[in-house]
Amino acid sequence: MNNEFQPVNDGEIISLNHQDIGRQLNLASHGFDDVQVKSEQFAKVIRRRLNIKDAKGQTLFKEGIGCEVFKSGSTGLQKGRLRARLVMEFCPDELINDFPELSQDKYFSNDEI
């Protein structure tokens, strides 16, 4: 099994099973089993579902929310803001070689070389 995750870029299409995931995120399926969405739209949906705001109205994914963090090696809590970033990565079940090695004998006879 492959464990090589690669970034999903803006504009790439993500196809999700509507029953499993799409319904949880309120994505319209228009009667189909799967729902297709651009990666940046999917990220927007996730951020909207996790619309976490602090008392000042600051959001987790933009300005950051007020919090305190006990950092390793420090002597106590430090006040500040916490901001989250959403990074989507994809790991194919099977690696696909889009450019197989070209062997000369497969495409040319010895007379042509």
MMTF fields as JSON, N, C-alpha, C and O atoms, coordinates in Angstrom:
{
  "mmtfVersion": "1.0.0",
  "mmtfProducer": "UNKNOWN",
  "numBonds": 451,
  "numAtoms": 452,
  "numGroups": 113,
  "numChains": 1,
  "numModels": 1,
  "chainsPerModel": [1],
  "groupsPerChain": [113],
  "chainIdList": ["A"],
  "bondAtomList": [4, 2, 8, 6, 12, 10, 16, 14, 20, 18, 24, 22, 28, 26, 32, 30, 36, 34, 40, 38, 44, 42, 48, 46, 52, 50, 56, 54, 60, 58, 64, 62, 68, 66, 72, 70, 76, 74, 80, 78, 84, 82, 88, 86, 92, 90, 96, 94, 100, 98, 104, 102, 108, 106, 112, 110, 116, 114, 120, 118, 124, 122, 128, 126, 132, 130, 136, 134, 140, 138, 144, 142, 148, 146, 152, 150, 156, 154, 160, 158, 164, 162, 168, 166, 172, 170, 176, 174, 180, 178, 184, 182, 188, 186, 192, 190, 196, 194, 200, 198, 204, 202, 208, 206, 212, 210, 216, 214, 220, 218, 224, 222, 228, 226, 232, 230, 236, 234, 240, 238, 244, 242, 248, 246, 252, 250, 256, 254, 260, 258, 264, 262, 268, 266, 272, 270, 276, 274, 280, 278, 284, 282, 288, 286, 292, 290, 296, 294, 300, 298, 304, 302, 308, 306, 312, 310, 316, 314, 320, 318, 324, 322, 328, 326, 332, 330, 336, 334, 340, 338, 344, 342, 348, 346, 352, 350, 356, 354, 360, 358, 364, 362, 368, 366, 372, 370, 376, 374, 380, 378, 384, 382, 388, 386, 392, 390, 396, 394, 400, 398, 404, 402, 408, 406, 412, 410, 416, 414, 420, 418, 424, 422, 428, 426, 432, 430, 436, 434, 440, 438, 444, 442, 448, 446],
  "bondOrderList": [1, 1, 1, 1, 1, 1, 1, 1, 1, 1, 1, 1, 1, 1, 1, 1, 1, 1, 1, 1, 1, 1, 1, 1, 1, 1, 1, 1, 1, 1, 1, 1, 1, 1, 1, 1, 1, 1, 1, 1, 1, 1, 1, 1, 1, 1, 1, 1, 1, 1, 1, 1, 1, 1, 1, 1, 1, 1, 1, 1, 1, 1, 1, 1, 1, 1, 1, 1, 1, 1, 1, 1, 1, 1, 1, 1, 1, 1, 1, 1, 1, 1, 1, 1, 1, 1, 1, 1, 1, 1, 1, 1, 1, 1, 1, 1, 1, 1, 1, 1, 1, 1, 1, 1, 1, 1, 1, 1, 1, 1, 1, 1],
  "groupList": [{"groupName": "MET", "atomNameList": ["N", "CA", "C", "O"], "elementList": ["N", "C", "C", "O"], "formalChargeList": [0, 0, 0, 0], "bondAtomList": [1, 0, 2, 1, 3, 2], "bondOrderList": [1, 1, 2], "singleLetterCode": "M", "chemCompType": "L-PEPTIDE LINKING"}, {"groupName": "ASN", "atomNameList": ["N", "CA", "C", "O"], "elementList": ["N", "C", "C", "O"], "formalChargeList": [0, 0, 0, 0], "bondAtomList": [1, 0, 2, 1, 3, 2], "bondOrderList": [1, 1, 2], "singleLetterCode": "N", "chemCompType": "L-PEPTIDE LINKING"}, {"groupName": "GLU", "atomNameList": ["N", "CA", "C", "O"], "elementList": ["N", "C", "C", "O"], "formalChargeList": [0, 0, 0, 0], "bondAtomList": [1, 0, 2, 1, 3, 2], "bondOrderList": [1, 1, 2], "singleLetterCode": "E", "chemCompType": "L-PEPTIDE LINKING"}, {"groupName": "PHE", "atomNameList": ["N", "CA", "C", "O"], "elementList": ["N", "C", "C", "O"], "formalChargeList": [0, 0, 0, 0], "bondAtomList": [1, 0, 2, 1, 3, 2], "bondOrderList": [1, 1, 2], "singleLetterCode": "F", "chemCompType": "L-PEPTIDE LINKING"}, {"groupName": "GLN", "atomNameList": ["N", "CA", "C", "O"], "elementList": ["N", "C", "C", "O"], "formalChargeList": [0, 0, 0, 0], "bondAtomList": [1, 0, 2, 1, 3, 2], "bondOrderList": [1, 1, 2], "singleLetterCode": "Q", "chemCompType": "L-PEPTIDE LINKING"}, {"groupName": "PRO", "atomNameList": ["N", "CA", "C", "O"], "elementList": ["N", "C", "C", "O"], "formalChargeList": [0, 0, 0, 0], "bondAtomList": [1, 0, 2, 1, 3, 2], "bondOrderList": [1, 1, 2], "singleLetterCode": "P", "chemCompType": "L-PEPTIDE LINKING"}, {"groupName": "VAL", "atomNameList": ["N", "CA", "C", "O"], "elementList": ["N", "C", "C", "O"], "formalChargeList": [0, 0, 0, 0], "bondAtomList": [1, 0, 2, 1, 3, 2], "bondOrderList": [1, 1, 2], "singleLetterCode": "V", "chemCompType": "L-PEPTIDE LINKING"}, {"groupName": "ASP", "atomNameList": ["N", "CA", "C", "O"], "elementList": ["N", "C", "C", "O"], "formalChargeList": [0, 0, 0, 0], "bondAtomList": [1, 0, 2, 1, 3, 2], "bondOrderList": [1, 1, 2], "singleLetterCode": "D", "chemCompType": "L-PEPTIDE LINKING"}, {"groupName": "GLY", "atomNameList": ["N", "CA", "C", "O"], "elementList": ["N", "C", "C", "O"], "formalChargeList": [0, 0, 0, 0], "bondAtomList": [1, 0, 2, 1, 3, 2], "bondOrderList": [1, 1, 2], "singleLetterCode": "G", "chemCompType": "PEPTIDE LINKING"}, {"groupName": "ILE", "atomNameList": ["N", "CA", "C", "O"], "elementList": ["N", "C", "C", "O"], "formalChargeList": [0, 0, 0, 0], "bondAtomList": [1, 0, 2, 1, 3, 2], "bondOrderList": [1, 1, 2], "singleLetterCode": "I", "chemCompType": "L-PEPTIDE LINKING"}, {"groupName": "SER", "atomNameList": ["N", "CA", "C", "O"], "elementList": ["N", "C", "C", "O"], "formalChargeList": [0, 0, 0, 0], "bondAtomList": [1, 0, 2, 1, 3, 2], "bondOrderList": [1, 1, 2], "singleLetterCode": "S", "chemCompType": "L-PEPTIDE LINKING"}, {"groupName": "LEU", "atomNameList": ["N", "CA", "C", "O"], "elementList": ["N", "C", "C", "O"], "formalChargeList": [0, 0, 0, 0], "bondAtomList": [1, 0, 2, 1, 3, 2], "bondOrderList": [1, 1, 2], "singleLetterCode": "L", "chemCompType": "L-PEPTIDE LINKING"}, {"groupName": "HIS", "atomNameList": ["N", "CA", "C", "O"], "elementList": ["N", "C", "C", "O"], "formalChargeList": [0, 0, 0, 0], "bondAtomList": [1, 0, 2, 1, 3, 2], "bondOrderList": [1, 1, 2], "singleLetterCode": "H", "chemCompType": "L-PEPTIDE LINKING"}, {"groupName": "ARG", "atomNameList": ["N", "CA", "C", "O"], "elementList": ["N", "C", "C", "O"], "formalChargeList": [0, 0, 0, 0], "bondAtomList": [1, 0, 2, 1, 3, 2], "bondOrderList": [1, 1, 2], "singleLetterCode": "R", "chemCompType": "L-PEPTIDE LINKING"}, {"groupName": "ALA", "atomNameList": ["N", "CA", "C", "O"], "elementList": ["N", "C", "C", "O"], "formalChargeList": [0, 0, 0, 0], "bondAtomList": [1, 0, 2, 1, 3, 2], "bondOrderList": [1, 1, 2], "singleLetterCode": "A", "chemCompType": "L-PEPTIDE LINKING"}, {"groupName": "LYS", "atomNameList": ["N", "CA", "C", "O"], "elementList": ["N", "C", "C", "O"], "formalChargeList": [0, 0, 0, 0], "bondAtomList": [1, 0, 2, 1, 3, 2], "bondOrderList": [1, 1, 2], "singleLetterCode": "K", "chemCompType": "L-PEPTIDE LINKING"}, {"groupName": "THR", "atomNameList": ["N", "CA", "C", "O"], "elementList": ["N", "C", "C", "O"], "formalChargeList": [0, 0, 0, 0], "bondAtomList": [1, 0, 2, 1, 3, 2], "bondOrderList": [1, 1, 2], "singleLetterCode": "T", "chemCompType": "L-PEPTIDE LINKING"}, {"groupName": "CYS", "atomNameList": ["N", "CA", "C", "O"], "elementList": ["N", "C", "C", "O"], "formalChargeList": [0, 0, 0, 0], "bondAtomList": [1, 0, 2, 1, 3, 2], "bondOrderList": [1, 1, 2], "singleLetterCode": "C", "chemCompType": "L-PEPTIDE LINKING"}, {"groupName": "TYR", "atomNameList": ["N", "CA", "C", "O"], "elementList": ["N", "C", "C", "O"], "formalChargeList": [0, 0, 0, 0], "bondAtomList": [1, 0, 2, 1, 3, 2], "bondOrderList": [1, 1, 2], "singleLetterCode": "Y", "chemCompType": "L-PEPTIDE LINKING"}],
  "groupTypeList": [0, 1, 1, 2, 3, 4, 5, 6, 1, 7, 8, 2, 9, 9, 10, 11, 1, 12, 4, 7, 9, 8, 13, 4, 11, 1, 11, 14, 10, 12, 8, 3, 7, 7, 6, 4, 6, 15, 10, 2, 4, 3, 14, 15, 6, 9, 13, 13, 13, 11, 1, 9, 15, 7, 14, 15, 8, 4, 16, 11, 3, 15, 2, 8, 9, 8, 17, 2, 6, 3, 15, 10, 8, 10, 16, 8, 11, 4, 15, 8, 13, 11, 13, 14, 13, 11, 6, 0, 2, 3, 17, 5, 7, 2, 11, 9, 1, 7, 3, 5, 2, 11, 10, 4, 7, 15, 18, 3, 10, 1, 7, 2, 9],
  "groupIdList": [1, 2, 3, 4, 5, 6, 7, 8, 9, 10, 11, 12, 13, 14, 15, 16, 17, 18, 19, 20, 21, 22, 23, 24, 25, 26, 27, 28, 29, 30, 31, 32, 33, 34, 35, 36, 37, 38, 39, 40, 41, 42, 43, 44, 45, 46, 47, 48, 49, 50, 51, 52, 53, 54, 55, 56, 57, 58, 59, 60, 61, 62, 63, 64, 65, 66, 67, 68, 69, 70, 71, 72, 73, 74, 75, 76, 77, 78, 79, 80, 81, 82, 83, 84, 85, 86, 87, 88, 89, 90, 91, 92, 93, 94, 95, 96, 97, 98, 99, 100, 101, 102, 103, 104, 105, 106, 107, 108, 109, 110, 111, 112, 113],
  "secStructList": [7, 7, 7, 7, 7, 3, 3, 7, 7, 6, 6, 7, 3, 3, 3, 3, 3, 0, 0, 0, 0, 0, 6, 6, 6, 6, 7, 7, 7, 6, 6, 7, 1, 3, 3, 3, 3, 3, 2, 2, 2, 2, 2, 2, 2, 2, 2, 2, 2, 6, 7, 7, 5, 7, 6, 6, 7, 7, 5, 6, 6, 6, 6, 7, 3, 3, 3, 3, 3, 7, 7, 6, 6, 7, 1, 1, 7, 3, 3, 3, 3, 3, 7, 7, 7, 7, 7, 7, 3, 3, 7, 7, 1, 1, 7, 7, 7, 1, 1, 7, 7, 7, 7, 2, 2, 2, 2, 7, 7, 6, 6, 6, 7],
  "xCoordList": [0.845, 0.0, 0.891, 1.89, 0.523, 1.276, 0.949, -0.211, 1.951, 1.746, 2.353, 2.675, 2.516, 3.09, 1.976, 1.302, 1.794, 0.788, 1.4, 2.536, 0.637, 1.07, 0.018, -1.168, 0.432, -0.538, -1.584, -1.287, -2.793, -3.853, -3.857, -3.995, -3.707, -3.6, -4.967, -5.938, -5.028, -6.259, -6.665, -5.82, -7.952, -8.478, -8.602, -9.288, -7.95, -8.081, -9.442, -9.947, -10.017, -11.363, -11.286, -10.524, -12.097, -12.199, -13.577, -14.586, -13.622, -14.886, -15.103, -14.265, -16.229, -16.537, -17.842, -18.759, -17.91, -19.164, -20.139, -19.838, -21.28, -22.234, -22.771, -22.957, -23.026, -23.564, -22.583, -22.98, -21.294, -20.284, -19.87, -19.872, -19.523, -18.907, -19.765, -19.99, -20.229, -20.967, -22.156, -22.406, -22.878, -24.056, -23.653, -24.336, -22.551, -22.076, -21.7, -21.841, -21.218, -20.784, -21.848, -21.588, -23.056, -24.166, -23.834, -24.203, -23.136, -22.826, -23.963, -24.432, -24.401, -25.496, -25.019, -23.971, -25.791, -25.408, -26.245, -25.901, -27.337, -28.25, -28.69, -28.881, -28.851, -29.342, -28.28, -28.599, -27.029, -25.957, -25.345, -25.441, -24.714, -24.053, -22.803, -22.487, -22.094, -20.862, -21.064, -21.925, -20.263, -20.294, -18.87, -17.905, -18.752, -17.45, -17.367, -18.314, -16.202, -16.005, -14.534, -13.642, -14.302, -12.919, -12.277, -12.949, -10.991, -10.275, -10.423, -10.608, -10.344, -10.469, -11.888, -12.069, -12.898, -14.271, -14.46, -15.161, -13.837, -13.916, -13.275, -13.821, -12.13, -11.46, -12.353, -12.419, -13.023, -13.922, -15.084, -15.482, -15.618, -16.72, -16.245, -16.95, -15.069, -14.54, -14.332, -14.709, -13.728, -13.511, -14.836, -14.945, -15.838, -17.156, -17.783, -18.39, -17.635, -18.182, -17.451, -18.028, -16.187, -15.383, -15.253, -14.177, -16.331, -16.34, -16.221, -17.193, -15.019, -14.759, -14.341, -13.386, -15.053, -14.772, -14.545, -15.121, -13.692, -13.496, -14.427, -15.245, -14.303, -15.18, -15.056, -15.993, -13.919, -13.702, -14.191, -14.1, -14.704, -15.198, -14.103, -14.342, -12.907, -11.815, -11.968, -12.375, -11.64, -11.859, -10.561, -9.472, -10.707, -9.584, -8.757, -7.534, -9.395, -8.685, -8.229, -7.53, -8.597, -8.175, -7.268, -6.046, -7.843, -7.062, -6.432, -5.416, -7.015, -6.598, -7.486, -8.058, -7.604, -8.469, -7.6, -6.516, -8.099, -7.376, -7.255, -8.207, -6.066, -5.846, -4.591, -3.932, -4.283, -3.033, -2.396, -3.083, -1.093, -0.375, 0.768, 1.519, 0.879, 2.01, 3.016, 2.894, 4.012, 5.013, 6.077, 6.433, 6.567, 7.614, 8.813, 9.296, 9.278, 10.433, 10.113, 11.011, 8.86, 8.507, 8.129, 7.975, 7.984, 7.674, 6.198, 5.775, 5.411, 3.982, 3.24, 3.806, 1.959, 1.12, 1.49, 1.816, 1.436, 1.695, 0.439, -0.089, -0.046, -1.239, -0.89, 0.214, -1.848, -1.653, -2.857, -3.971, -2.623, -3.676, -3.26, -2.08, -4.23, -4.019, -4.7, -5.891, -3.94, -4.516, -4.268, -3.207, -5.248, -5.133, -5.064, -5.637, -4.363, -4.291, -4.806, -4.588, -5.474, -6.019, -5.167, -5.085, -4.542, -3.726, -4.333, -4.494, -4.667, -5.216, -4.141, -3.445, -4.026, -3.073, -3.788, -4.789, -3.261, -3.862, -2.815, -1.663, -3.222, -2.362, -3.078, -4.059, -2.597, -3.27, -3.119, -2.094, -4.159, -4.09, -2.964, -2.265, -2.797, -1.749, -1.011, -1.624, 0.305, 1.08, 0.909, 0.99, 0.675, 0.504, 1.7, 2.026, 2.34, 3.469, 2.935, 2.616, 2.836, 2.316, 3.299, 2.886, 4.591, 5.607, 6.491, 7.584, 6.022, 6.842, 8.145, 8.215, 9.165, 10.468, 10.291, 9.655, 10.859, 10.811, 12.018, 13.16, 11.766, 12.878, 13.008, 12.015, 14.217, 14.44, 13.954, 13.4, 14.153, 13.77, 12.267, 11.799, 11.504, 10.039, 9.513, 8.514, 10.185, 9.671, 10.484, 9.988, 11.703, 12.549, 13.201, 13.562, 13.335, 14.135, 15.59, 15.876, 16.493, 17.923, 18.309, 19.28, 17.568, 17.872, 17.561, 18.195, 16.589, 16.168, 17.064, 17.076, 17.817, 18.628, 19.94, 20.744],
  "yCoordList": [-1.183, 0.0, 1.247, 1.311, 2.206, 3.444, 4.413, 4.535, 5.098, 6.114, 7.443, 8.254, 7.684, 8.936, 9.935, 9.864, 10.87, 11.903, 13.064, 13.464, 13.598, 14.725, 15.818, 15.517, 17.09, 18.187, 18.129, 17.751, 18.505, 18.677, 20.161, 21.009, 20.47, 21.852, 22.462, 21.748, 23.794, 24.494, 24.085, 23.925, 23.922, 23.571, 22.084, 21.667, 21.277, 19.832, 19.397, 19.97, 18.395, 17.942, 16.783, 15.834, 16.886, 15.834, 15.209, 15.914, 13.89, 13.177, 12.44, 11.641, 12.712, 12.136, 11.359, 11.717, 10.292, 9.568, 10.428, 10.827, 10.709, 11.606, 11.041, 11.784, 9.737, 9.127, 9.248, 9.538, 9.022, 9.016, 10.415, 10.714, 11.263, 12.544, 13.729, 14.658, 13.696, 14.833, 15.271, 16.467, 14.329, 14.647, 15.348, 16.271, 14.914, 15.537, 17.0, 17.817, 17.331, 18.691, 19.505, 20.626, 18.935, 19.59, 19.937, 21.005, 19.032, 19.233, 18.659, 17.551, 19.405, 18.963, 17.854, 17.975, 16.77, 15.651, 15.602, 14.881, 16.356, 16.372, 14.961, 14.655, 14.1, 12.747, 11.717, 10.536, 12.127, 11.194, 10.619, 11.217, 9.449, 8.809, 9.571, 9.638, 10.143, 10.873, 12.351, 12.744, 13.156, 14.596, 15.026, 14.612, 15.867, 16.371, 17.845, 18.61, 18.22, 19.589, 19.952, 19.121, 21.215, 21.683, 21.722, 21.965, 21.486, 21.401, 22.665, 22.573, 23.846, 25.081, 25.276, 25.873, 24.777, 24.842, 23.885, 24.206, 22.719, 21.75, 22.32, 22.172, 22.966, 23.601, 24.688, 24.833, 25.436, 26.503, 25.917, 26.474, 24.797, 24.13, 23.662, 23.828, 23.087, 22.601, 23.769, 23.688, 24.865, 26.034, 26.601, 27.031, 26.601, 27.117, 26.226, 26.726, 24.917, 23.995, 24.117, 23.853, 24.514, 24.712, 26.201, 26.68, 26.913, 28.363, 28.681, 29.058, 28.522, 28.715, 30.157, 30.638, 30.847, 32.25, 32.414, 31.691, 33.383, 33.696, 34.844, 35.29, 35.312, 36.372, 37.665, 38.462, 37.888, 39.098, 38.946, 39.887, 37.779, 37.531, 37.131, 37.043, 36.888, 36.458, 34.966, 34.191, 34.581, 33.194, 32.39, 32.937, 31.088, 30.162, 30.164, 30.044, 30.298, 30.176, 31.513, 31.527, 32.635, 33.94, 34.652, 34.521, 35.406, 36.219, 35.376, 35.766, 34.241, 33.421, 33.718, 34.804, 32.773, 32.933, 33.064, 32.488, 33.831, 34.023, 32.729, 31.955, 32.508, 31.29, 31.458, 32.498, 30.432, 30.348, 29.006, 27.991, 29.012, 27.791, 27.574, 28.496, 26.362, 25.975, 25.317, 24.134, 26.078, 25.585, 24.778, 25.071, 23.782, 22.932, 23.781, 24.606, 23.573, 24.292, 25.63, 26.282, 26.053, 27.331, 27.11, 25.976, 28.212, 28.107, 28.315, 28.202, 28.615, 28.818, 29.053, 28.978, 29.339, 29.614, 30.952, 31.902, 31.021, 32.252, 32.618, 31.801, 33.855, 34.318, 34.669, 35.121, 34.451, 34.78, 34.365, 34.271, 34.116, 33.684, 32.397, 32.166, 31.583, 30.312, 30.379, 30.678, 30.1, 30.081, 28.707, 28.113, 28.215, 26.912, 27.115, 28.057, 26.226, 26.194, 24.851, 23.828, 24.867, 23.634, 23.217, 23.932, 22.07, 21.527, 20.192, 19.301, 20.068, 18.801, 18.068, 18.643, 16.792, 15.938, 14.678, 14.263, 14.081, 12.9, 11.798, 12.044, 10.592, 9.418, 8.386, 7.787, 8.169, 7.192, 5.779, 5.435, 4.969, 3.572, 2.842, 2.022, 3.148, 2.53, 3.636, 4.58, 3.512, 4.48, 4.171, 3.015, 5.204, 5.062, 5.716, 6.869, 4.993, 5.538, 6.132, 5.409, 7.472, 8.156, 8.127, 8.241, 7.976, 8.004, 6.767, 6.829, 5.645, 4.438, 4.632, 5.395, 3.927, 4.004, 3.59, 2.58, 4.377, 4.043, 3.173, 3.583, 2.005, 1.154, 1.263, 1.204, 1.42, 1.603, 0.412, 0.581, -0.783, -1.958, -2.089, -2.784, -1.436, -1.512, -0.623, -0.953, 0.511, 1.491, 1.581, 2.086, 1.108, 1.188, -0.162, -0.897, -0.455, -1.636, -1.202, -0.01, -2.128, -1.8, -1.104, -0.348, -1.344, -0.732, 0.768, 1.544, 1.175, 2.587, 3.434, 4.656, 2.832, 3.592, 4.002, 4.648],
  "zCoordList": [0.0, 0.0, 0.0, 0.717, -0.792, -0.946, 0.183, 0.577, 0.703, 1.739, 1.345, 2.214, 0.052, -0.425, -0.707, -1.735, 0.227, 0.04, -0.725, -0.468, -1.664, -2.47, -2.364, -2.228, -2.425, -2.316, -3.425, -4.558, -3.084, -4.072, -4.42, -3.538, -5.691, -6.14, -6.429, -6.677, -6.392, -6.764, -8.173, -9.054, -8.371, -9.681, -9.926, -10.859, -9.106, -9.277, -8.733, -7.768, -9.352, -9.021, -8.033, -8.217, -6.979, -5.973, -6.116, -6.129, -6.221, -6.321, -5.006, -4.587, -4.362, -3.055, -3.122, -3.861, -2.341, -2.226, -1.432, -0.307, -1.995, -1.353, -0.053, 0.911, -0.005, 1.205, 2.369, 3.498, 2.085, 3.143, 3.574, 4.768, 2.642, 2.944, 2.506, 3.282, 1.294, 0.725, 1.552, 1.702, 2.079, 2.89, 4.192, 4.636, 4.799, 6.038, 5.832, 6.742, 4.624, 4.332, 3.604, 3.167, 3.472, 2.777, 1.336, 0.848, 0.655, -0.754, -1.589, -1.329, -2.581, -3.436, -4.361, -4.994, -4.439, -5.296, -6.566, -7.503, -6.611, -7.759, -8.135, -9.312, -7.118, -7.334, -7.659, -7.795, -7.788, -8.113, -6.838, -5.766, -6.97, -5.827, -5.397, -4.21, -6.372, -6.091, -6.365, -7.153, -5.705, -5.912, -6.272, -5.63, -7.313, -7.732, -7.356, -7.538, -6.826, -6.378, -6.591, -6.42, -6.968, -7.108, -5.73, -4.728, -5.69, -4.417, -3.576, -2.362, -4.197, -3.421, -2.885, -1.824, -3.609, -3.114, -1.939, -0.98, -2.016, -0.929, 0.334, 1.427, 0.193, 1.334, 1.937, 3.157, 1.1, 1.569, 2.379, 3.403, 1.912, 2.617, 3.996, 4.991, 4.044, 5.327, 6.285, 7.454, 5.79, 6.654, 7.146, 8.294, 6.282, 6.67, 7.747, 8.694, 7.601, 8.606, 9.936, 10.991, 9.887, 11.094, 11.384, 11.742, 11.232, 11.423, 12.912, 13.566, 13.42, 14.846, 15.078, 14.468, 15.958, 16.265, 17.755, 18.568, 18.108, 19.523, 19.923, 19.119, 21.147, 21.669, 20.873, 20.849, 20.222, 19.429, 17.994, 17.206, 17.653, 16.301, 15.331, 14.127, 15.841, 14.982, 14.691, 15.558, 13.476, 13.077, 13.053, 12.881, 13.231, 13.298, 12.013, 12.078, 10.844, 9.576, 9.007, 7.993, 9.617, 9.091, 10.074, 9.994, 11.003, 11.934, 13.031, 13.605, 13.323, 14.451, 15.645, 15.742, 16.54, 17.719, 18.965, 19.052, 19.919, 21.171, 21.949, 22.054, 22.493, 23.268, 24.115, 24.082, 24.86, 25.594, 25.262, 25.149, 25.109, 24.747, 25.732, 26.053, 26.192, 27.026, 26.106, 25.79, 25.674, 24.73, 25.452, 26.593, 24.786, 25.335, 25.744, 24.968, 26.953, 27.45, 28.095, 28.627, 28.063, 28.685, 30.152, 30.608, 30.872, 32.303, 32.596, 33.747, 31.577, 31.807, 30.509, 29.418, 30.658, 29.491, 28.878, 29.589, 27.558, 26.835, 26.061, 25.308, 26.244, 25.54, 24.104, 23.803, 23.237, 21.825, 21.01, 21.525, 19.735, 18.824, 18.138, 17.872, 17.862, 17.185, 15.826, 15.734, 14.771, 13.425, 12.82, 13.013, 12.093, 11.429, 9.923, 9.377, 9.278, 7.818, 7.358, 8.007, 6.259, 5.711, 4.518, 3.519, 4.634, 3.557, 3.17, 4.004, 1.904, 1.427, 0.65, -0.186, 0.947, 0.261, -0.204, 0.38, -1.257, -1.853, -1.924, -2.283, -1.58, -1.673, -2.537, -2.096, -3.775, -4.638, -4.08, -3.492, -4.274, -3.841, -4.552, -3.956, -5.835, -6.633, -7.372, -7.871, -7.437, -8.208, -9.683, -10.099, -10.465, -11.907, -12.578, -12.294, -13.448, -14.186, -15.475, -16.418, -15.511, -16.692, -17.859, -19.013, -17.575, -18.605, -18.499, -17.935, -19.038, -18.955, -19.722, -20.686, -19.27, -19.939, -21.391, -21.694, -22.271, -23.693, -24.012, -23.804, -24.504, -24.912, -26.414, -27.139, -26.872, -28.295, -29.1, -30.187, -28.581, -29.354, -29.51, -30.412, -28.649, -28.734, -29.855, -30.494, -30.097, -31.042, -32.329, -33.337, -32.309, -33.487, -33.758, -32.839, -35.002, -35.333, -35.377, -35.49, -35.29, -35.315, -36.596, -36.62, -37.664, -38.956, -38.933, -39.648, -38.116, -38.084, -37.216, -37.366, -36.31, -35.349, -35.939, -35.268]
}
